[in-house]
PDB file of C-alpha atoms and ligand atoms in Angstrom:
ATOM      1  CA  MET A   2      93.261 114.427 103.959  1.00 54.00           C
ATOM      2  CA  GLY A   3      94.590 117.591 102.855  1.00 82.00           C
ATOM      3  CA  VAL A   4      93.724 117.571  99.245  1.00 92.00           C
ATOM      4  CA  ASP A   5      93.215 121.227  97.635  1.00 96.00           C
ATOM      5  CA  TYR A   6      90.131 120.467  95.859  1.00 97.00           C
ATOM      6  CA  ARG A   7      90.230 124.055  94.656  1.00 97.00           C
ATOM      7  CA  LEU A   8      93.371 123.456  92.939  1.00 97.00           C
ATOM      8  CA  LEU A   9      92.173 120.171  91.699  1.00 97.00           C
ATOM      9  CA  THR A  10      89.238 121.385  89.936  1.00 98.00           C
ATOM     10  CA  ARG A  11      91.385 124.207  88.434  1.00 98.00           C
ATOM     11  CA  GLN A  12      93.538 121.667  86.998  1.00 97.00           C
ATOM     12  CA  LEU A  13      90.331 119.753  85.556  1.00 97.00           C
ATOM     13  CA  ASP A  14      89.287 123.075  84.116  1.00 97.00           C
ATOM     14  CA  ALA A  15      92.706 123.562  82.742  1.00 97.00           C
ATOM     15  CA  ILE A  16      92.896 120.171  80.882  1.00 97.00           C
ATOM     16  CA  THR A  17      89.203 120.280  79.782  1.00 95.00           C
ATOM     17  CA  LYS A  18      88.380 123.723  78.507  1.00 93.00           C
ATOM     18  CA  ASP A  19      89.483 122.945  74.924  1.00 92.00           C
ATOM     19  CA  VAL A  20      88.475 119.460  74.789  1.00 90.00           C
ATOM     20  CA  SER A  21      85.007 118.636  73.352  1.00 87.00           C
ATOM     21  CA  VAL A  22      84.759 114.872  73.293  1.00 89.00           C
ATOM     22  CA  SER A  23      83.315 113.841  76.983  1.00 92.00           C
ATOM     23  CA  VAL A  24      84.783 110.347  77.302  1.00 94.00           C
ATOM     24  CA  SER A  25      88.633 112.289  77.007  1.00 95.00           C
ATOM     25  CA  ASN A  26      87.456 114.384  79.753  1.00 96.00           C
ATOM     26  CA  TYR A  27      86.356 111.928  81.643  1.00 97.00           C
ATOM     27  CA  ALA A  28      89.301 109.559  81.355  1.00 97.00           C
ATOM     28  CA  ASN A  29      91.366 112.383  82.294  1.00 97.00           C
ATOM     29  CA  ALA A  30      89.584 113.304  85.534  1.00 98.00           C
ATOM     30  CA  ALA A  31      89.762 109.774  86.518  1.00 98.00           C
ATOM     31  CA  ALA A  32      93.612 110.049  86.117  1.00 98.00           C
ATOM     32  CA  LEU A  33      93.756 113.207  88.094  1.00 98.00           C
ATOM     33  CA  LEU A  34      91.807 112.127  90.949  1.00 98.00           C
ATOM     34  CA  PHE A  35      93.563 108.773  91.361  1.00 98.00           C
ATOM     35  CA  HIS A  36      96.932 110.306  91.347  1.00 97.00           C
ATOM     36  CA  ALA A  37      96.063 113.352  93.482  1.00 97.00           C
ATOM     37  CA  LEU A  38      93.963 111.324  96.008  1.00 97.00           C
ATOM     38  CA  SER A  39      96.376 109.263  98.634  1.00 96.00           C
ATOM     39  CA  GLY A  40      95.141 105.884  99.877  1.00 96.00           C
ATOM     40  CA  VAL A  41      92.482 105.362  96.685  1.00 97.00           C
ATOM     41  CA  SER A  42      92.827 101.993  95.135  1.00 97.00           C
ATOM     42  CA  TRP A  43      90.033 102.791  92.360  1.00 97.00           C
ATOM     43  CA  ALA A  44      88.846 106.139  90.961  1.00 98.00           C
ATOM     44  CA  GLY A  45      86.025 106.241  87.809  1.00 98.00           C
ATOM     45  CA  PHE A  46      82.963 106.561  86.206  1.00 97.00           C
ATOM     46  CA  TYR A  47      79.719 104.957  85.835  1.00 97.00           C
ATOM     47  CA  PHE A  48      77.138 106.033  83.184  1.00 97.00           C
ATOM     48  CA  LEU A  49      73.277 105.546  83.254  1.00 97.00           C
ATOM     49  CA  LYS A  50      71.427 103.786  80.916  1.00 96.00           C
ATOM     50  CA  ASP A  51      68.140 102.307  80.733  1.00 94.00           C
ATOM     51  CA  SER A  52      68.386 101.793  84.492  1.00 96.00           C
ATOM     52  CA  PHE A  53      71.579 100.410  84.535  1.00 97.00           C
ATOM     53  CA  LEU A  54      75.019 102.059  85.565  1.00 97.00           C
ATOM     54  CA  TYR A  55      77.741 101.118  82.582  1.00 97.00           C
ATOM     55  CA  LEU A  56      81.580 101.199  83.699  1.00 97.00           C
ATOM     56  CA  GLY A  57      83.193 104.400  82.192  1.00 96.00           C
ATOM     57  CA  PRO A  58      86.965 105.532  82.200  1.00 97.00           C
ATOM     58  CA  PHE A  59      88.691 104.906  85.483  1.00 97.00           C
ATOM     59  CA  GLN A  60      92.218 104.125  87.076  1.00 97.00           C
ATOM     60  CA  GLY A  61      92.754 100.980  89.280  1.00 96.00           C
ATOM     61  CA  LYS A  62      91.701  97.176  89.007  1.00 95.00           C
ATOM     62  CA  PRO A  63      89.201  96.007  86.124  1.00 96.00           C
ATOM     63  CA  ALA A  64      85.842  96.370  87.617  1.00 95.00           C
ATOM     64  CA  CYS A  65      81.998  95.352  87.429  1.00 95.00           C
ATOM     65  CA  THR A  66      80.723  96.481  84.018  1.00 97.00           C
ATOM     66  CA  ARG A  67      77.007  96.916  84.844  1.00 97.00           C
ATOM     67  CA  ILE A  68      75.215  97.924  88.099  1.00 97.00           C
ATOM     68  CA  GLY A  69      71.666  98.015  88.362  1.00 97.00           C
ATOM     69  CA  LEU A  70      70.028 101.363  89.557  1.00 97.00           C
ATOM     70  CA  GLY A  71      69.574 101.296  93.114  1.00 96.00           C
ATOM     71  CA  ALA A  72      72.025  98.381  93.431  1.00 96.00           C
ATOM     72  CA  GLY A  73      75.467  98.560  95.698  1.00 96.00           C
ATOM     73  CA  VAL A  74      76.596 101.655  96.558  1.00 97.00           C
ATOM     74  CA  CYS A  75      77.040 103.496  93.115  1.00 97.00           C
ATOM     75  CA  GLY A  76      73.131 102.455  91.975  1.00 98.00           C
ATOM     76  CA  THR A  77      71.605 103.938  95.296  1.00 97.00           C
ATOM     77  CA  ALA A  78      73.598 107.036  95.025  1.00 98.00           C
ATOM     78  CA  ALA A  79      72.174 107.387  91.671  1.00 98.00           C
ATOM     79  CA  LEU A  80      68.688 106.339  92.414  1.00 98.00           C
ATOM     80  CA  GLN A  81      68.686 108.637  95.438  1.00 97.00           C
ATOM     81  CA  LYS A  82      70.415 111.656  93.475  1.00 97.00           C
ATOM     82  CA  GLU A  83      72.602 112.093  96.560  1.00 97.00           C
ATOM     83  CA  ALA A  84      76.489 111.669  97.583  1.00 98.00           C
ATOM     84  CA  LEU A  85      77.371 108.690  99.749  1.00 98.00           C
ATOM     85  CA  ILE A  86      80.092 108.308 102.045  1.00 98.00           C
ATOM     86  CA  VAL A  87      80.387 104.817 103.309  1.00 98.00           C
ATOM     87  CA  GLU A  88      82.823 104.293 106.083  1.00 97.00           C
ATOM     88  CA  ASP A  89      82.813 100.507 105.792  1.00 97.00           C
ATOM     89  CA  VAL A  90      81.427  98.786 102.920  1.00 96.00           C
ATOM     90  CA  ARG A  91      80.884  95.756 104.925  1.00 94.00           C
ATOM     91  CA  LEU A  92      78.114  97.453 106.664  1.00 94.00           C
ATOM     92  CA  PHE A  93      76.438  98.560 103.544  1.00 94.00           C
ATOM     93  CA  PRO A  94      73.619  96.503 102.577  1.00 90.00           C
ATOM     94  CA  GLY A  95      74.032  95.194  98.706  1.00 89.00           C
ATOM     95  CA  HIS A  96      77.501  96.662  98.228  1.00 90.00           C
ATOM     96  CA  ILE A  97      79.016  95.300  95.465  1.00 90.00           C
ATOM     97  CA  ALA A  98      82.692  94.098  95.853  1.00 87.00           C
ATOM     98  CA  CYS A  99      84.098  94.581  92.532  1.00 85.00           C
ATOM     99  CA  ASP A 100      87.401  94.409  94.190  1.00 83.00           C
ATOM    100  CA  PRO A 101      87.508  92.430  97.710  1.00 84.00           C
ATOM    101  CA  ALA A 102      90.474  94.917  99.109  1.00 88.00           C
ATOM    102  CA  SER A 103      87.821  97.805  98.771  1.00 93.00           C
ATOM    103  CA  LYS A 104      86.875  98.792 102.808  1.00 96.00           C
ATOM    104  CA  SER A 105      85.136 102.454 101.925  1.00 97.00           C
ATOM    105  CA  GLU A 106      83.713 104.209  99.144  1.00 98.00           C
ATOM    106  CA  LEU A 107      82.613 107.713  98.119  1.00 98.00           C
ATOM    107  CA  VAL A 108      79.964 107.980  95.430  1.00 98.00           C
ATOM    108  CA  ILE A 109      78.952 111.251  93.874  1.00 98.00           C
ATOM    109  CA  PRO A 110      76.083 111.220  91.194  1.00 98.00           C
ATOM    110  CA  LEU A 111      76.869 113.487  88.146  1.00 97.00           C
ATOM    111  CA  ILE A 112      73.933 115.477  87.618  1.00 96.00           C
ATOM    112  CA  TRP A 113      73.091 117.623  84.097  1.00 94.00           C
ATOM    113  CA  GLU A 114      69.783 119.537  84.061  1.00 92.00           C
ATOM    114  CA  GLU A 115      68.342 117.618  86.761  1.00 93.00           C
ATOM    115  CA  ARG A 116      69.182 114.350  85.232  1.00 94.00           C
ATOM    116  CA  VAL A 117      71.372 111.664  86.325  1.00 96.00           C
ATOM    117  CA  LEU A 118      74.457 111.075  84.042  1.00 96.00           C
ATOM    118  CA  GLY A 119      76.329 108.797  86.270  1.00 97.00           C
ATOM    119  CA  VAL A 120      78.406 108.575  89.359  1.00 98.00           C
ATOM    120  CA  LEU A 121      81.891 109.024  90.338  1.00 98.00           C
ATOM    121  CA  ASP A 122      83.048 106.316  92.308  1.00 98.00           C
ATOM    122  CA  LEU A 123      85.987 106.516  94.758  1.00 98.00           C
ATOM    123  CA  ASP A 124      87.442 103.258  96.400  1.00 97.00           C
ATOM    124  CA  ALA A 125      90.077 102.667  99.513  1.00 97.00           C
ATOM    125  CA  PRO A 126      91.317  99.968 100.621  1.00 97.00           C
ATOM    126  CA  VAL A 127      91.004 101.068 104.319  1.00 97.00           C
ATOM    127  CA  VAL A 128      87.845 102.143 106.390  1.00 97.00           C
ATOM    128  CA  SER A 129      86.648 105.575 106.778  1.00 97.00           C
ATOM    129  CA  ARG A 130      89.017 107.044 104.288  1.00 97.00           C
ATOM    130  CA  PHE A 131      86.577 109.462 102.766  1.00 98.00           C
ATOM    131  CA  SER A 132      85.289 112.293 104.635  1.00 97.00           C
ATOM    132  CA  ALA A 133      82.327 115.156 104.133  1.00 97.00           C
ATOM    133  CA  GLU A 134      85.437 117.279 103.524  1.00 97.00           C
ATOM    134  CA  ASP A 135      86.295 115.170 100.294  1.00 98.00           C
ATOM    135  CA  ARG A 136      82.673 114.996  99.437  1.00 98.00           C
ATOM    136  CA  ASP A 137      82.302 118.880  99.521  1.00 98.00           C
ATOM    137  CA  GLY A 138      85.299 119.487  97.970  1.00 97.00           C
ATOM    138  CA  LEU A 139      84.383 117.167  94.946  1.00 98.00           C
ATOM    139  CA  LEU A 140      80.955 118.389  94.398  1.00 98.00           C
ATOM    140  CA  PRO A 141      82.320 121.482  92.358  1.00 98.00           C
ATOM    141  CA  PHE A 142      84.509 119.245  90.679  1.00 98.00           C
ATOM    142  CA  CYS A 143      81.887 116.986  89.563  1.00 98.00           C
ATOM    143  CA  ASP A 144      79.851 120.104  88.420  1.00 97.00           C
ATOM    144  CA  LEU A 145      82.323 121.386  86.213  1.00 96.00           C
ATOM    145  CA  LEU A 146      82.976 118.043  84.974  1.00 96.00           C
ATOM    146  CA  VAL A 147      79.134 117.810  83.808  1.00 96.00           C
ATOM    147  CA  ARG A 148      79.459 120.941  82.168  1.00 94.00           C
ATOM    148  CA  ARG A 149      82.367 119.975  80.210  1.00 89.00           C
ATOM    149  CA  ALA A 150      81.252 116.611  79.400  1.00 88.00           C
ATOM    150  CA  HIS A 151      77.242 115.646  79.362  1.00 83.00           C
ATOM    151  CA  PHE A 152      77.258 114.147  75.928  1.00 79.00           C
ATOM    152  CA  ILE A 153      77.937 110.353  77.031  1.00 75.00           C
ATOM    153  CA  MET A 154      75.603 107.018  76.251  1.00 74.00           C
ATOM    154  CA  PRO A 155      74.318 106.476  72.866  1.00 72.00           C
TER     155      PRO A 155
HETATM  156  N1  SME B 204      81.827  98.989  94.810  1.00 52.05           N
HETATM  157  C1  SME B 204      80.525  99.596  94.134  1.00 52.05           C
HETATM  158  C2  SME B 204      80.770  98.917  92.647  1.00 52.05           C
HETATM  159  C3  SME B 204      81.680  99.386  91.894  1.00 52.05           C
HETATM  160  S1  SME B 204      83.184  99.041  92.169  1.00 52.05           S
HETATM  161  O1  SME B 204      83.738  99.634  93.678  1.00 52.05           O
HETATM  162  C4  SME B 204      84.356  99.905  91.387  1.00 52.05           C
HETATM  163  C5  SME B 204      79.081  99.791  94.598  1.00 52.05           C
HETATM  164  O2  SME B 204      78.950  99.051  95.478  1.00 52.05           O
HETATM  165  O3  SME B 204      78.493 100.319  94.152  1.00 52.05           O
END
Protein backbone atom coordinates (compact mmCIF):
# COMPACT_ATOMS: atom_id res chain seq x y z
CA MET A 1 0.00 0.00 0.00
CA GLY A 2 2.72 2.42 -1.00
CA VAL A 3 4.78 2.31 2.18
CA ASP A 4 8.41 3.38 1.84
CA TYR A 5 9.92 0.46 3.76
CA ARG A 6 13.48 1.67 3.17
CA LEU A 7 12.59 4.93 4.86
CA LEU A 8 10.82 3.07 7.66
CA THR A 9 13.92 0.91 8.21
CA ARG A 10 16.10 4.04 8.28
CA GLN A 11 13.76 5.53 10.87
CA LEU A 12 14.06 2.35 12.92
CA ASP A 13 17.83 2.60 12.58
CA ALA A 14 17.77 6.19 13.87
CA ILE A 15 15.56 5.49 16.90
CA THR A 16 17.32 2.28 17.97
CA LYS A 17 20.98 2.90 17.27
CA ASP A 18 21.90 4.35 20.65
CA VAL A 19 19.53 2.22 22.67
CA SER A 20 20.76 -0.96 24.33
CA VAL A 21 17.49 -1.91 26.03
CA SER A 22 15.70 -4.38 23.79
CA VAL A 23 12.20 -3.78 25.09
CA SER A 24 12.51 -0.05 24.35
CA ASN A 25 13.43 -0.82 20.76
CA TYR A 26 10.53 -3.23 20.31
CA ALA A 27 8.14 -0.68 21.82
CA ASN A 28 9.29 2.02 19.40
CA ALA A 29 9.22 -0.41 16.46
CA ALA A 30 5.58 -1.28 17.24
CA ALA A 31 4.67 2.42 17.37
CA LEU A 32 6.55 3.14 14.16
CA LEU A 33 4.75 0.38 12.28
CA PHE A 34 1.31 1.11 13.71
CA HIS A 35 1.48 4.75 12.66
CA ALA A 36 3.23 4.25 9.31
CA LEU A 37 0.99 1.50 7.93
CA SER A 38 -2.52 2.48 6.97
CA GLY A 39 -5.43 0.19 7.76
CA VAL A 40 -3.62 -1.77 10.46
CA SER A 41 -5.51 -2.45 13.69
CA TRP A 42 -2.72 -4.15 15.65
CA ALA A 43 1.06 -4.13 15.37
CA GLY A 44 3.28 -5.84 17.86
CA PHE A 45 5.55 -8.61 19.01
CA TYR A 46 5.38 -11.99 20.68
CA PHE A 47 8.49 -13.57 22.20
CA LEU A 48 9.25 -17.26 22.41
CA LYS A 49 10.05 -19.03 25.64
CA ASP A 50 9.62 -22.74 26.45
CA SER A 51 7.37 -23.47 23.44
CA PHE A 52 5.06 -20.50 24.02
CA LEU A 53 4.91 -17.06 22.49
CA TYR A 54 4.36 -14.33 25.07
CA LEU A 55 2.89 -10.92 24.34
CA GLY A 56 5.48 -8.15 23.97
CA PRO A 57 5.27 -4.46 23.10
CA PHE A 58 2.38 -3.61 20.79
CA GLN A 59 -0.03 -0.95 19.60
CA GLY A 60 -3.72 -1.72 19.35
CA LYS A 61 -6.29 -3.41 21.56
CA PRO A 62 -5.25 -5.73 24.41
CA ALA A 63 -4.37 -9.15 22.98
CA CYS A 64 -3.85 -12.80 23.92
CA THR A 65 -0.99 -13.11 26.37
CA ARG A 66 0.26 -16.57 25.45
CA ILE A 67 0.17 -18.56 22.20
CA GLY A 68 1.49 -22.11 21.85
CA LEU A 69 4.24 -22.76 19.33
CA GLY A 70 2.39 -24.08 16.27
CA ALA A 71 -0.92 -22.46 17.24
CA GLY A 72 -2.63 -19.75 15.22
CA VAL A 73 -0.86 -17.69 12.61
CA CYS A 74 1.84 -16.49 15.01
CA GLY A 75 2.64 -19.94 16.37
CA THR A 76 2.70 -21.44 12.88
CA ALA A 77 5.05 -18.77 11.51
CA ALA A 78 7.36 -19.26 14.52
CA LEU A 79 7.33 -23.04 14.16
CA GLN A 80 7.93 -22.97 10.42
CA LYS A 81 10.45 -20.10 10.66
CA GLU A 82 8.64 -18.55 7.76
CA ALA A 83 6.71 -15.33 7.14
CA LEU A 84 2.98 -15.88 6.63
CA ILE A 85 0.51 -13.68 4.82
CA VAL A 86 -3.05 -14.65 5.68
CA GLU A 87 -5.51 -12.99 3.32
CA ASP A 88 -8.58 -14.12 5.25
CA VAL A 89 -8.13 -15.36 8.80
CA ARG A 90 -11.47 -17.23 8.64
CA LEU A 91 -9.80 -19.61 6.21
CA PHE A 92 -6.75 -20.23 8.39
CA PRO A 93 -7.26 -23.36 10.50
CA GLY A 94 -6.68 -22.58 14.18
CA HIS A 95 -6.57 -18.82 13.80
CA ILE A 96 -6.66 -17.21 17.23
CA ALA A 97 -9.21 -14.42 17.25
CA CYS A 98 -7.85 -12.04 19.88
CA ASP A 99 -9.80 -9.33 18.14
CA PRO A 100 -12.89 -10.53 16.24
CA ALA A 101 -12.50 -7.53 13.91
CA SER A 102 -9.20 -8.86 12.58
CA LYS A 103 -9.61 -10.13 8.99
CA SER A 104 -6.08 -10.48 7.62
CA GLU A 105 -2.61 -10.83 9.04
CA LEU A 106 1.08 -10.73 8.29
CA VAL A 107 3.42 -12.53 10.68
CA ILE A 108 7.21 -12.46 10.36
CA PRO A 109 9.47 -14.59 12.56
CA LEU A 110 12.26 -12.78 14.37
CA ILE A 111 15.37 -14.87 13.88
CA TRP A 112 18.71 -14.31 15.58
CA GLU A 113 21.61 -16.69 14.93
CA GLU A 114 19.17 -19.23 13.45
CA ARG A 115 17.03 -19.17 16.59
CA VAL A 116 13.44 -17.91 16.62
CA LEU A 117 13.18 -15.13 19.20
CA GLY A 118 9.54 -14.41 18.47
CA VAL A 119 7.36 -12.86 15.79
CA LEU A 120 6.17 -9.55 14.45
CA ASP A 121 2.38 -9.69 14.10
CA LEU A 122 0.35 -7.22 12.02
CA ASP A 123 -3.45 -7.39 11.88
CA ALA A 124 -5.95 -5.56 9.71
CA PRO A 125 -9.73 -5.24 9.84
CA VAL A 126 -10.04 -5.91 6.09
CA VAL A 127 -9.25 -9.03 4.08
CA SER A 128 -6.13 -9.12 1.89
CA ARG A 129 -4.54 -6.08 3.53
CA PHE A 130 -1.01 -7.48 3.31
CA SER A 131 0.97 -8.25 0.17
CA ALA A 132 4.31 -9.81 -0.68
CA GLU A 133 5.56 -6.24 -1.02
CA ASP A 134 4.76 -5.59 2.65
CA ARG A 135 6.44 -8.85 3.68
CA ASP A 136 9.54 -8.17 1.58
CA GLY A 137 9.74 -4.59 2.83
CA LEU A 138 9.47 -5.69 6.44
CA LEU A 139 12.08 -8.48 6.34
CA PRO A 140 15.04 -6.03 6.44
CA PHE A 141 13.17 -4.03 9.11
CA CYS A 142 12.93 -7.17 11.27
CA ASP A 143 16.56 -8.10 10.56
CA LEU A 144 17.72 -4.72 11.78
CA LEU A 145 15.45 -4.93 14.80
CA VAL A 146 16.79 -8.28 15.98
CA ARG A 147 20.34 -7.05 15.48
CA ARG A 148 19.49 -4.11 17.76
CA ALA A 149 17.41 -6.08 20.23
CA HIS A 150 18.00 -9.77 20.87
CA PHE A 151 18.05 -10.01 24.64
CA ILE A 152 14.42 -10.51 25.44
CA MET A 153 13.11 -13.38 27.51
CA PRO A 154 14.64 -13.99 30.95
N1 LIG B 1 -4.35 -13.72 15.56
C1 LIG B 1 -3.11 -14.18 15.99
C2 LIG B 1 -3.03 -14.04 17.48
C3 LIG B 1 -2.44 -12.76 17.91
S1 LIG B 1 -3.45 -11.44 17.76
O1 LIG B 1 -3.90 -11.27 16.43
C4 LIG B 1 -2.76 -10.07 18.31
C5 LIG B 1 -2.84 -15.61 15.55
O2 LIG B 1 -3.72 -16.34 15.10
O3 LIG B 1 -1.70 -15.97 15.67
